[in-house]
C-alpha cells in the first residue's frame, strides 16, 4: 500500500503536529547536524548521539546548540555491543523518543546541513517512524556536494577529514557528534559564501 494513503488520517504526536505547522514559514536559519550511529543500515541500526548548531547570518550560534546521547541500552545489549560510549559520555543522556522530540523542536523549519546528510536524515526518519511520525520535510544541504559543485569534481567523495584538511580546519583528538557538527558548520560557512548561498 502507498505510504501516503495510510497516513491520511493518522493522528501524529503533538510535537510532530507543531513541527509541521512551523514548515509553513520560510526558514530563517540553518542547522548543522552530525549523528553517531551503531552502523550504516537505517533499518537495523540506531542513533547513538546527535550534535547540532544553529547558523544565522553567517555565524555559528554556539549558545543555540543541541547535543544528546541516546539511551540505546536495549539495542546495544540485544546486539552484543558495549554500553561504554553511553556510560562514559558527559553529554545529556535521553531516551530515543525524548531526544527526537527535543531535536525536532530545536530544528523547526531550518535548512539542515551536514556531511553526507542524506544518511543522517534516513537514520532520523527511521527513528521518527518508531514514534509514529512522518518523515523530515526540511530542505537539506550537503557540504560534500557543495564542495564538489564548487570545484567541479564529480567522480569523488570527500570525507569530513579531507574537507577539514583542504580548508585548514584543525583536527582534534576528541571526537563527538557535536564537534563534528561544529566542523561542518565552519566548512558550511566557507562553502556558502563561495557558492553565494544566502
mmCIF file with all atom_site columns, C-alpha atoms in Angstrom:
data_model
loop_
_atom_site.group_PDB
_atom_site.id
_atom_site.type_symbol
_atom_site.label_atom_id
_atom_site.label_alt_id
_atom_site.label_comp_id
_atom_site.label_asym_id
_atom_site.label_entity_id
_atom_site.label_seq_id
_atom_site.pdbx_PDB_ins_code
_atom_site.Cartn_x
_atom_site.Cartn_y
_atom_site.Cartn_z
_atom_site.occupancy
_atom_site.B_iso_or_equiv
_atom_site.pdbx_formal_charge
_atom_site.auth_seq_id
_atom_site.auth_comp_id
_atom_site.auth_asym_id
_atom_site.auth_atom_id
_atom_site.pdbx_PDB_model_num
ATOM 1   C CA . UNK A 1 1   ? 0.000  0.000  0.000   1.00 0.00 ? 1   UNK A CA 1
ATOM 2   C CA . UNK A 1 2   ? 1.193  3.546  -0.674  1.00 0.00 ? 2   UNK A CA 1
ATOM 3   C CA . UNK A 1 3   ? 2.605  5.328  2.403   1.00 0.00 ? 3   UNK A CA 1
ATOM 4   C CA . UNK A 1 4   ? 0.600  8.494  1.891   1.00 0.00 ? 4   UNK A CA 1
ATOM 5   C CA . UNK A 1 5   ? -2.700 6.568  1.967   1.00 0.00 ? 5   UNK A CA 1
ATOM 6   C CA . UNK A 1 6   ? -2.028 5.048  5.384   1.00 0.00 ? 6   UNK A CA 1
ATOM 7   C CA . UNK A 1 7   ? -1.003 8.497  6.715   1.00 0.00 ? 7   UNK A CA 1
ATOM 8   C CA . UNK A 1 8   ? -4.076 10.457 5.542   1.00 0.00 ? 8   UNK A CA 1
ATOM 9   C CA . UNK A 1 9   ? -5.947 10.369 8.857   1.00 0.00 ? 9   UNK A CA 1
ATOM 10  C CA . UNK A 1 10  ? -3.009 9.471  11.067  1.00 0.00 ? 10  UNK A CA 1
ATOM 11  C CA . UNK A 1 11  ? -3.024 11.086 14.489  1.00 0.00 ? 11  UNK A CA 1
ATOM 12  C CA . UNK A 1 12  ? 0.548  12.296 14.963  1.00 0.00 ? 12  UNK A CA 1
ATOM 13  C CA . UNK A 1 13  ? 2.153  13.115 18.328  1.00 0.00 ? 13  UNK A CA 1
ATOM 14  C CA . UNK A 1 14  ? 1.687  16.759 19.362  1.00 0.00 ? 14  UNK A CA 1
ATOM 15  C CA . UNK A 1 15  ? 5.351  17.749 18.816  1.00 0.00 ? 15  UNK A CA 1
ATOM 16  C CA . UNK A 1 16  ? 5.136  16.459 15.221  1.00 0.00 ? 16  UNK A CA 1
ATOM 17  C CA . UNK A 1 17  ? 1.982  18.468 14.525  1.00 0.00 ? 17  UNK A CA 1
ATOM 18  C CA . UNK A 1 18  ? 3.790  21.581 15.855  1.00 0.00 ? 18  UNK A CA 1
ATOM 19  C CA . UNK A 1 19  ? 6.764  20.797 13.597  1.00 0.00 ? 19  UNK A CA 1
ATOM 20  C CA . UNK A 1 20  ? 4.518  20.514 10.532  1.00 0.00 ? 20  UNK A CA 1
ATOM 21  C CA . UNK A 1 21  ? 2.963  23.937 11.206  1.00 0.00 ? 21  UNK A CA 1
ATOM 22  C CA . UNK A 1 22  ? 6.454  25.523 11.533  1.00 0.00 ? 22  UNK A CA 1
ATOM 23  C CA . UNK A 1 23  ? 7.234  24.367 7.986   1.00 0.00 ? 23  UNK A CA 1
ATOM 24  C CA . UNK A 1 24  ? 4.614  26.750 6.588   1.00 0.00 ? 24  UNK A CA 1
ATOM 25  C CA . UNK A 1 25  ? 7.007  29.679 7.231   1.00 0.00 ? 25  UNK A CA 1
ATOM 26  C CA . UNK A 1 26  ? 10.208 30.415 5.282   1.00 0.00 ? 26  UNK A CA 1
ATOM 27  C CA . UNK A 1 27  ? 13.343 29.143 7.089   1.00 0.00 ? 27  UNK A CA 1
ATOM 28  C CA . UNK A 1 28  ? 15.372 31.857 8.839   1.00 0.00 ? 28  UNK A CA 1
ATOM 29  C CA . UNK A 1 29  ? 18.345 29.731 9.851   1.00 0.00 ? 29  UNK A CA 1
ATOM 30  C CA . UNK A 1 30  ? 20.420 26.677 9.038   1.00 0.00 ? 30  UNK A CA 1
ATOM 31  C CA . UNK A 1 31  ? 21.012 23.801 11.471  1.00 0.00 ? 31  UNK A CA 1
ATOM 32  C CA . UNK A 1 32  ? 24.285 21.888 11.032  1.00 0.00 ? 32  UNK A CA 1
ATOM 33  C CA . UNK A 1 33  ? 23.907 18.305 12.192  1.00 0.00 ? 33  UNK A CA 1
ATOM 34  C CA . UNK A 1 34  ? 26.087 15.304 12.878  1.00 0.00 ? 34  UNK A CA 1
ATOM 35  C CA . UNK A 1 35  ? 24.993 11.903 14.173  1.00 0.00 ? 35  UNK A CA 1
ATOM 36  C CA . UNK A 1 36  ? 26.899 8.949  15.563  1.00 0.00 ? 36  UNK A CA 1
ATOM 37  C CA . UNK A 1 37  ? 25.195 5.652  14.805  1.00 0.00 ? 37  UNK A CA 1
ATOM 38  C CA . UNK A 1 38  ? 25.602 1.973  15.628  1.00 0.00 ? 38  UNK A CA 1
ATOM 39  C CA . UNK A 1 39  ? 26.088 1.192  11.925  1.00 0.00 ? 39  UNK A CA 1
ATOM 40  C CA . UNK A 1 40  ? 25.132 2.196  8.394   1.00 0.00 ? 40  UNK A CA 1
ATOM 41  C CA . UNK A 1 41  ? 21.746 0.494  7.964   1.00 0.00 ? 41  UNK A CA 1
ATOM 42  C CA . UNK A 1 42  ? 18.771 2.771  8.870   1.00 0.00 ? 42  UNK A CA 1
ATOM 43  C CA . UNK A 1 43  ? 16.512 -0.323 9.040   1.00 0.00 ? 43  UNK A CA 1
ATOM 44  C CA . UNK A 1 44  ? 18.675 -2.129 11.624  1.00 0.00 ? 44  UNK A CA 1
ATOM 45  C CA . UNK A 1 45  ? 20.889 0.463  13.321  1.00 0.00 ? 45  UNK A CA 1
ATOM 46  C CA . UNK A 1 46  ? 20.150 3.302  15.747  1.00 0.00 ? 46  UNK A CA 1
ATOM 47  C CA . UNK A 1 47  ? 21.391 6.813  16.509  1.00 0.00 ? 47  UNK A CA 1
ATOM 48  C CA . UNK A 1 48  ? 23.779 6.876  19.483  1.00 0.00 ? 48  UNK A CA 1
ATOM 49  C CA . UNK A 1 49  ? 24.299 10.642 19.640  1.00 0.00 ? 49  UNK A CA 1
ATOM 50  C CA . UNK A 1 50  ? 23.210 13.874 17.963  1.00 0.00 ? 50  UNK A CA 1
ATOM 51  C CA . UNK A 1 51  ? 25.056 17.178 17.785  1.00 0.00 ? 51  UNK A CA 1
ATOM 52  C CA . UNK A 1 52  ? 23.733 20.329 16.120  1.00 0.00 ? 52  UNK A CA 1
ATOM 53  C CA . UNK A 1 53  ? 24.273 24.098 15.976  1.00 0.00 ? 53  UNK A CA 1
ATOM 54  C CA . UNK A 1 54  ? 22.246 26.929 14.505  1.00 0.00 ? 54  UNK A CA 1
ATOM 55  C CA . UNK A 1 55  ? 23.827 29.057 11.783  1.00 0.00 ? 55  UNK A CA 1
ATOM 56  C CA . UNK A 1 56  ? 22.297 32.507 11.410  1.00 0.00 ? 56  UNK A CA 1
ATOM 57  C CA . UNK A 1 57  ? 23.639 35.416 9.316   1.00 0.00 ? 57  UNK A CA 1
ATOM 58  C CA . UNK A 1 58  ? 26.987 33.760 8.563   1.00 0.00 ? 58  UNK A CA 1
ATOM 59  C CA . UNK A 1 59  ? 27.681 32.870 12.214  1.00 0.00 ? 59  UNK A CA 1
ATOM 60  C CA . UNK A 1 60  ? 27.592 29.625 14.171  1.00 0.00 ? 60  UNK A CA 1
ATOM 61  C CA . UNK A 1 61  ? 25.460 30.405 17.209  1.00 0.00 ? 61  UNK A CA 1
ATOM 62  C CA . UNK A 1 62  ? 27.231 28.422 19.946  1.00 0.00 ? 62  UNK A CA 1
ATOM 63  C CA . UNK A 1 63  ? 24.512 29.025 22.540  1.00 0.00 ? 63  UNK A CA 1
ATOM 64  C CA . UNK A 1 64  ? 21.882 27.655 20.102  1.00 0.00 ? 64  UNK A CA 1
ATOM 65  C CA . UNK A 1 65  ? 23.001 24.060 20.138  1.00 0.00 ? 65  UNK A CA 1
ATOM 66  C CA . UNK A 1 66  ? 21.618 20.586 20.631  1.00 0.00 ? 66  UNK A CA 1
ATOM 67  C CA . UNK A 1 67  ? 23.668 17.727 22.000  1.00 0.00 ? 67  UNK A CA 1
ATOM 68  C CA . UNK A 1 68  ? 22.468 14.397 23.368  1.00 0.00 ? 68  UNK A CA 1
ATOM 69  C CA . UNK A 1 69  ? 23.443 10.785 23.826  1.00 0.00 ? 69  UNK A CA 1
ATOM 70  C CA . UNK A 1 70  ? 20.500 8.495  23.143  1.00 0.00 ? 70  UNK A CA 1
ATOM 71  C CA . UNK A 1 71  ? 19.981 5.771  25.709  1.00 0.00 ? 71  UNK A CA 1
ATOM 72  C CA . UNK A 1 72  ? 20.036 2.723  23.456  1.00 0.00 ? 72  UNK A CA 1
ATOM 73  C CA . UNK A 1 73  ? 20.865 0.131  26.127  1.00 0.00 ? 73  UNK A CA 1
ATOM 74  C CA . UNK A 1 74  ? 18.371 -2.439 24.826  1.00 0.00 ? 74  UNK A CA 1
ATOM 75  C CA . UNK A 1 75  ? 19.618 -2.176 21.220  1.00 0.00 ? 75  UNK A CA 1
ATOM 76  C CA . UNK A 1 76  ? 23.252 -2.441 22.307  1.00 0.00 ? 76  UNK A CA 1
ATOM 77  C CA . UNK A 1 77  ? 22.548 -5.376 24.642  1.00 0.00 ? 77  UNK A CA 1
ATOM 78  C CA . UNK A 1 78  ? 20.446 -7.215 22.024  1.00 0.00 ? 78  UNK A CA 1
ATOM 79  C CA . UNK A 1 79  ? 23.307 -6.873 19.533  1.00 0.00 ? 79  UNK A CA 1
ATOM 80  C CA . UNK A 1 80  ? 26.106 -7.748 21.948  1.00 0.00 ? 80  UNK A CA 1
ATOM 81  C CA . UNK A 1 81  ? 27.616 -4.263 21.766  1.00 0.00 ? 81  UNK A CA 1
ATOM 82  C CA . UNK A 1 82  ? 29.315 -2.313 24.564  1.00 0.00 ? 82  UNK A CA 1
ATOM 83  C CA . UNK A 1 83  ? 27.476 0.361  26.566  1.00 0.00 ? 83  UNK A CA 1
ATOM 84  C CA . UNK A 1 84  ? 30.791 2.084  27.310  1.00 0.00 ? 84  UNK A CA 1
ATOM 85  C CA . UNK A 1 85  ? 30.055 5.015  24.979  1.00 0.00 ? 85  UNK A CA 1
ATOM 86  C CA . UNK A 1 86  ? 26.840 5.858  26.829  1.00 0.00 ? 86  UNK A CA 1
ATOM 87  C CA . UNK A 1 87  ? 28.323 5.411  30.292  1.00 0.00 ? 87  UNK A CA 1
ATOM 88  C CA . UNK A 1 88  ? 31.467 7.487  29.643  1.00 0.00 ? 88  UNK A CA 1
ATOM 89  C CA . UNK A 1 89  ? 29.839 10.365 27.770  1.00 0.00 ? 89  UNK A CA 1
ATOM 90  C CA . UNK A 1 90  ? 29.379 13.631 29.636  1.00 0.00 ? 90  UNK A CA 1
ATOM 91  C CA . UNK A 1 91  ? 26.650 14.755 27.223  1.00 0.00 ? 91  UNK A CA 1
ATOM 92  C CA . UNK A 1 92  ? 22.981 14.909 28.229  1.00 0.00 ? 92  UNK A CA 1
ATOM 93  C CA . UNK A 1 93  ? 21.531 11.385 28.109  1.00 0.00 ? 93  UNK A CA 1
ATOM 94  C CA . UNK A 1 94  ? 17.960 10.892 26.891  1.00 0.00 ? 94  UNK A CA 1
ATOM 95  C CA . UNK A 1 95  ? 15.684 8.051  25.793  1.00 0.00 ? 95  UNK A CA 1
ATOM 96  C CA . UNK A 1 96  ? 15.343 7.972  21.989  1.00 0.00 ? 96  UNK A CA 1
ATOM 97  C CA . UNK A 1 97  ? 11.763 9.336  21.968  1.00 0.00 ? 97  UNK A CA 1
ATOM 98  C CA . UNK A 1 98  ? 12.629 12.262 24.248  1.00 0.00 ? 98  UNK A CA 1
ATOM 99  C CA . UNK A 1 99  ? 15.809 13.114 22.292  1.00 0.00 ? 99  UNK A CA 1
ATOM 100 C CA . UNK A 1 100 ? 13.994 13.084 18.955  1.00 0.00 ? 100 UNK A CA 1
ATOM 101 C CA . UNK A 1 101 ? 11.189 15.287 20.231  1.00 0.00 ? 101 UNK A CA 1
ATOM 102 C CA . UNK A 1 102 ? 13.719 17.764 21.658  1.00 0.00 ? 102 UNK A CA 1
ATOM 103 C CA . UNK A 1 103 ? 15.722 17.732 18.410  1.00 0.00 ? 103 UNK A CA 1
ATOM 104 C CA . UNK A 1 104 ? 12.632 18.273 16.209  1.00 0.00 ? 104 UNK A CA 1
ATOM 105 C CA . UNK A 1 105 ? 11.626 21.212 18.444  1.00 0.00 ? 105 UNK A CA 1
ATOM 106 C CA . UNK A 1 106 ? 15.180 22.611 18.074  1.00 0.00 ? 106 UNK A CA 1
ATOM 107 C CA . UNK A 1 107 ? 15.223 22.059 14.301  1.00 0.00 ? 107 UNK A CA 1
ATOM 108 C CA . UNK A 1 108 ? 11.888 23.655 13.438  1.00 0.00 ? 108 UNK A CA 1
ATOM 109 C CA . UNK A 1 109 ? 11.792 24.712 9.789   1.00 0.00 ? 109 UNK A CA 1
ATOM 110 C CA . UNK A 1 110 ? 15.561 25.306 9.467   1.00 0.00 ? 110 UNK A CA 1
ATOM 111 C CA . UNK A 1 111 ? 17.543 24.150 6.444   1.00 0.00 ? 111 UNK A CA 1
ATOM 112 C CA . UNK A 1 112 ? 19.516 21.068 7.542   1.00 0.00 ? 112 UNK A CA 1
ATOM 113 C CA . UNK A 1 113 ? 23.230 20.975 6.731   1.00 0.00 ? 113 UNK A CA 1
ATOM 114 C CA . UNK A 1 114 ? 25.517 18.002 7.117   1.00 0.00 ? 114 UNK A CA 1
ATOM 115 C CA . UNK A 1 115 ? 28.241 15.823 5.682   1.00 0.00 ? 115 UNK A CA 1
ATOM 116 C CA . UNK A 1 116 ? 26.517 13.072 3.680   1.00 0.00 ? 116 UNK A CA 1
ATOM 117 C CA . UNK A 1 117 ? 23.314 14.484 5.190   1.00 0.00 ? 117 UNK A CA 1
ATOM 118 C CA . UNK A 1 118 ? 21.037 12.001 3.421   1.00 0.00 ? 118 UNK A CA 1
ATOM 119 C CA . UNK A 1 119 ? 22.328 9.254  5.727   1.00 0.00 ? 119 UNK A CA 1
ATOM 120 C CA . UNK A 1 120 ? 21.601 11.361 8.849   1.00 0.00 ? 120 UNK A CA 1
ATOM 121 C CA . UNK A 1 121 ? 18.128 12.112 7.510   1.00 0.00 ? 121 UNK A CA 1
ATOM 122 C CA . UNK A 1 122 ? 17.408 8.427  6.827   1.00 0.00 ? 122 UNK A CA 1
ATOM 123 C CA . UNK A 1 123 ? 18.537 7.498  10.357  1.00 0.00 ? 123 UNK A CA 1
ATOM 124 C CA . UNK A 1 124 ? 16.303 10.232 11.813  1.00 0.00 ? 124 UNK A CA 1
ATOM 125 C CA . UNK A 1 125 ? 13.381 9.134  9.623   1.00 0.00 ? 125 UNK A CA 1
ATOM 126 C CA . UNK A 1 126 ? 13.727 5.509  10.778  1.00 0.00 ? 126 UNK A CA 1
ATOM 127 C CA . UNK A 1 127 ? 13.703 6.683  14.421  1.00 0.00 ? 127 UNK A CA 1
ATOM 128 C CA . UNK A 1 128 ? 10.736 9.021  13.789  1.00 0.00 ? 128 UNK A CA 1
ATOM 129 C CA . UNK A 1 129 ? 8.821  6.133  12.234  1.00 0.00 ? 129 UNK A CA 1
ATOM 130 C CA . UNK A 1 130 ? 9.178  4.251  15.531  1.00 0.00 ? 130 UNK A CA 1
ATOM 131 C CA . UNK A 1 131 ? 7.399  7.238  17.160  1.00 0.00 ? 131 UNK A CA 1
ATOM 132 C CA . UNK A 1 132 ? 4.520  7.171  14.630  1.00 0.00 ? 132 UNK A CA 1
ATOM 133 C CA . UNK A 1 133 ? 5.691  10.382 12.964  1.00 0.00 ? 133 UNK A CA 1
ATOM 134 C CA . UNK A 1 134 ? 6.164  11.197 9.298   1.00 0.00 ? 134 UNK A CA 1
ATOM 135 C CA . UNK A 1 135 ? 9.460  11.880 7.516   1.00 0.00 ? 135 UNK A CA 1
ATOM 136 C CA . UNK A 1 136 ? 11.534 15.052 7.881   1.00 0.00 ? 136 UNK A CA 1
ATOM 137 C CA . UNK A 1 137 ? 10.464 17.691 5.393   1.00 0.00 ? 137 UNK A CA 1
ATOM 138 C CA . UNK A 1 138 ? 13.245 20.276 5.820   1.00 0.00 ? 138 UNK A CA 1
ATOM 139 C CA . UNK A 1 139 ? 15.387 21.358 2.910   1.00 0.00 ? 139 UNK A CA 1
ATOM 140 C CA . UNK A 1 140 ? 18.899 19.921 3.187   1.00 0.00 ? 140 UNK A CA 1
ATOM 141 C CA . UNK A 1 141 ? 22.394 20.817 2.003   1.00 0.00 ? 141 UNK A CA 1
ATOM 142 C CA . UNK A 1 142 ? 25.405 18.507 1.934   1.00 0.00 ? 142 UNK A CA 1
ATOM 143 C CA . UNK A 1 143 ? 28.868 20.066 2.345   1.00 0.00 ? 143 UNK A CA 1
ATOM 144 C CA . UNK A 1 144 ? 30.477 17.280 0.270   1.00 0.00 ? 144 UNK A CA 1
ATOM 145 C CA . UNK A 1 145 ? 28.097 18.017 -2.626  1.00 0.00 ? 145 UNK A CA 1
ATOM 146 C CA . UNK A 1 146 ? 28.667 21.777 -2.151  1.00 0.00 ? 146 UNK A CA 1
ATOM 147 C CA . UNK A 1 147 ? 32.453 21.316 -2.334  1.00 0.00 ? 147 UNK A CA 1
ATOM 148 C CA . UNK A 1 148 ? 32.217 19.088 -5.420  1.00 0.00 ? 148 UNK A CA 1
ATOM 149 C CA . UNK A 1 149 ? 29.935 21.641 -7.101  1.00 0.00 ? 149 UNK A CA 1
ATOM 150 C CA . UNK A 1 150 ? 32.379 24.449 -6.283  1.00 0.00 ? 150 UNK A CA 1
ATOM 151 C CA . UNK A 1 151 ? 35.392 22.525 -7.627  1.00 0.00 ? 151 UNK A CA 1
ATOM 152 C CA . UNK A 1 152 ? 33.532 20.752 -10.446 1.00 0.00 ? 152 UNK A CA 1
ATOM 153 C CA . UNK A 1 153 ? 34.659 17.315 -9.174  1.00 0.00 ? 153 UNK A CA 1
ATOM 154 C CA . UNK A 1 154 ? 32.006 14.694 -9.854  1.00 0.00 ? 154 UNK A CA 1
ATOM 155 C CA . UNK A 1 155 ? 33.895 11.417 -9.607  1.00 0.00 ? 155 UNK A CA 1
ATOM 156 C CA . UNK A 1 156 ? 34.978 11.502 -5.958  1.00 0.00 ? 156 UNK A CA 1
ATOM 157 C CA . UNK A 1 157 ? 33.504 11.909 -2.478  1.00 0.00 ? 157 UNK A CA 1
ATOM 158 C CA . UNK A 1 158 ? 35.379 13.724 0.270   1.00 0.00 ? 158 UNK A CA 1
ATOM 159 C CA . UNK A 1 159 ? 35.447 12.701 3.909   1.00 0.00 ? 159 UNK A CA 1
ATOM 160 C CA . UNK A 1 160 ? 34.922 15.254 6.656   1.00 0.00 ? 160 UNK A CA 1
ATOM 161 C CA . UNK A 1 161 ? 38.659 14.993 7.427   1.00 0.00 ? 161 UNK A CA 1
ATOM 162 C CA . UNK A 1 162 ? 39.528 15.615 3.739   1.00 0.00 ? 162 UNK A CA 1
ATOM 163 C CA . UNK A 1 163 ? 37.434 18.785 3.710   1.00 0.00 ? 163 UNK A CA 1
ATOM 164 C CA . UNK A 1 164 ? 38.867 19.977 7.047   1.00 0.00 ? 164 UNK A CA 1
ATOM 165 C CA . UNK A 1 165 ? 42.379 19.482 5.652   1.00 0.00 ? 165 UNK A CA 1
ATOM 166 C CA . UNK A 1 166 ? 41.549 21.356 2.430   1.00 0.00 ? 166 UNK A CA 1
ATOM 167 C CA . UNK A 1 167 ? 40.145 24.318 4.403   1.00 0.00 ? 167 UNK A CA 1
ATOM 168 C CA . UNK A 1 168 ? 42.763 24.124 7.194   1.00 0.00 ? 168 UNK A CA 1
ATOM 169 C CA . UNK A 1 169 ? 40.297 23.425 9.990   1.00 0.00 ? 169 UNK A CA 1
ATOM 170 C CA . UNK A 1 170 ? 42.290 21.982 12.925  1.00 0.00 ? 170 UNK A CA 1
ATOM 171 C CA . UNK A 1 171 ? 41.874 18.347 13.882  1.00 0.00 ? 171 UNK A CA 1
ATOM 172 C CA . UNK A 1 172 ? 41.246 17.356 17.465  1.00 0.00 ? 172 UNK A CA 1
ATOM 173 C CA . UNK A 1 173 ? 41.728 14.167 19.454  1.00 0.00 ? 173 UNK A CA 1
ATOM 174 C CA . UNK A 1 174 ? 38.218 14.332 20.873  1.00 0.00 ? 174 UNK A CA 1
ATOM 175 C CA . UNK A 1 175 ? 35.565 13.012 18.535  1.00 0.00 ? 175 UNK A CA 1
ATOM 176 C CA . UNK A 1 176 ? 31.888 13.667 19.161  1.00 0.00 ? 176 UNK A CA 1
ATOM 177 C CA . UNK A 1 177 ? 28.807 14.406 17.118  1.00 0.00 ? 177 UNK A CA 1
ATOM 178 C CA . UNK A 1 178 ? 28.804 17.999 18.457  1.00 0.00 ? 178 UNK A CA 1
ATOM 179 C CA . UNK A 1 179 ? 32.434 18.545 17.498  1.00 0.00 ? 179 UNK A CA 1
ATOM 180 C CA . UNK A 1 180 ? 31.763 17.155 14.006  1.00 0.00 ? 180 UNK A CA 1
ATOM 181 C CA . UNK A 1 181 ? 28.696 19.409 13.723  1.00 0.00 ? 181 UNK A CA 1
ATOM 182 C CA . UNK A 1 182 ? 30.875 22.415 14.601  1.00 0.00 ? 182 UNK A CA 1
ATOM 183 C CA . UNK A 1 183 ? 33.444 21.450 11.922  1.00 0.00 ? 183 UNK A CA 1
ATOM 184 C CA . UNK A 1 184 ? 30.596 21.008 9.419   1.00 0.00 ? 184 UNK A CA 1
ATOM 185 C CA . UNK A 1 185 ? 29.376 24.482 10.414  1.00 0.00 ? 185 UNK A CA 1
ATOM 186 C CA . UNK A 1 186 ? 32.817 26.031 9.752   1.00 0.00 ? 186 UNK A CA 1
ATOM 187 C CA . UNK A 1 187 ? 33.048 24.276 6.366   1.00 0.00 ? 187 UNK A CA 1
ATOM 188 C CA . UNK A 1 188 ? 29.494 25.300 5.519   1.00 0.00 ? 188 UNK A CA 1
ATOM 189 C CA . UNK A 1 189 ? 30.274 28.978 6.180   1.00 0.00 ? 189 UNK A CA 1
ATOM 190 C CA . UNK A 1 190 ? 33.303 28.818 3.872   1.00 0.00 ? 190 UNK A CA 1
ATOM 191 C CA . UNK A 1 191 ? 31.414 26.994 1.091   1.00 0.00 ? 191 UNK A CA 1
ATOM 192 C CA . UNK A 1 192 ? 28.216 29.032 1.493   1.00 0.00 ? 192 UNK A CA 1
ATOM 193 C CA . UNK A 1 193 ? 29.989 32.318 0.820   1.00 0.00 ? 193 UNK A CA 1
ATOM 194 C CA . UNK A 1 194 ? 31.886 30.904 -2.183  1.00 0.00 ? 194 UNK A CA 1
ATOM 195 C CA . UNK A 1 195 ? 28.665 29.491 -3.670  1.00 0.00 ? 195 UNK A CA 1
ATOM 196 C CA . UNK A 1 196 ? 26.656 32.646 -2.935  1.00 0.00 ? 196 UNK A CA 1
ATOM 197 C CA . UNK A 1 197 ? 24.069 30.884 -0.736  1.00 0.00 ? 197 UNK A CA 1
ATOM 198 C CA . UNK A 1 198 ? 22.055 33.342 1.379   1.00 0.00 ? 198 UNK A CA 1
#
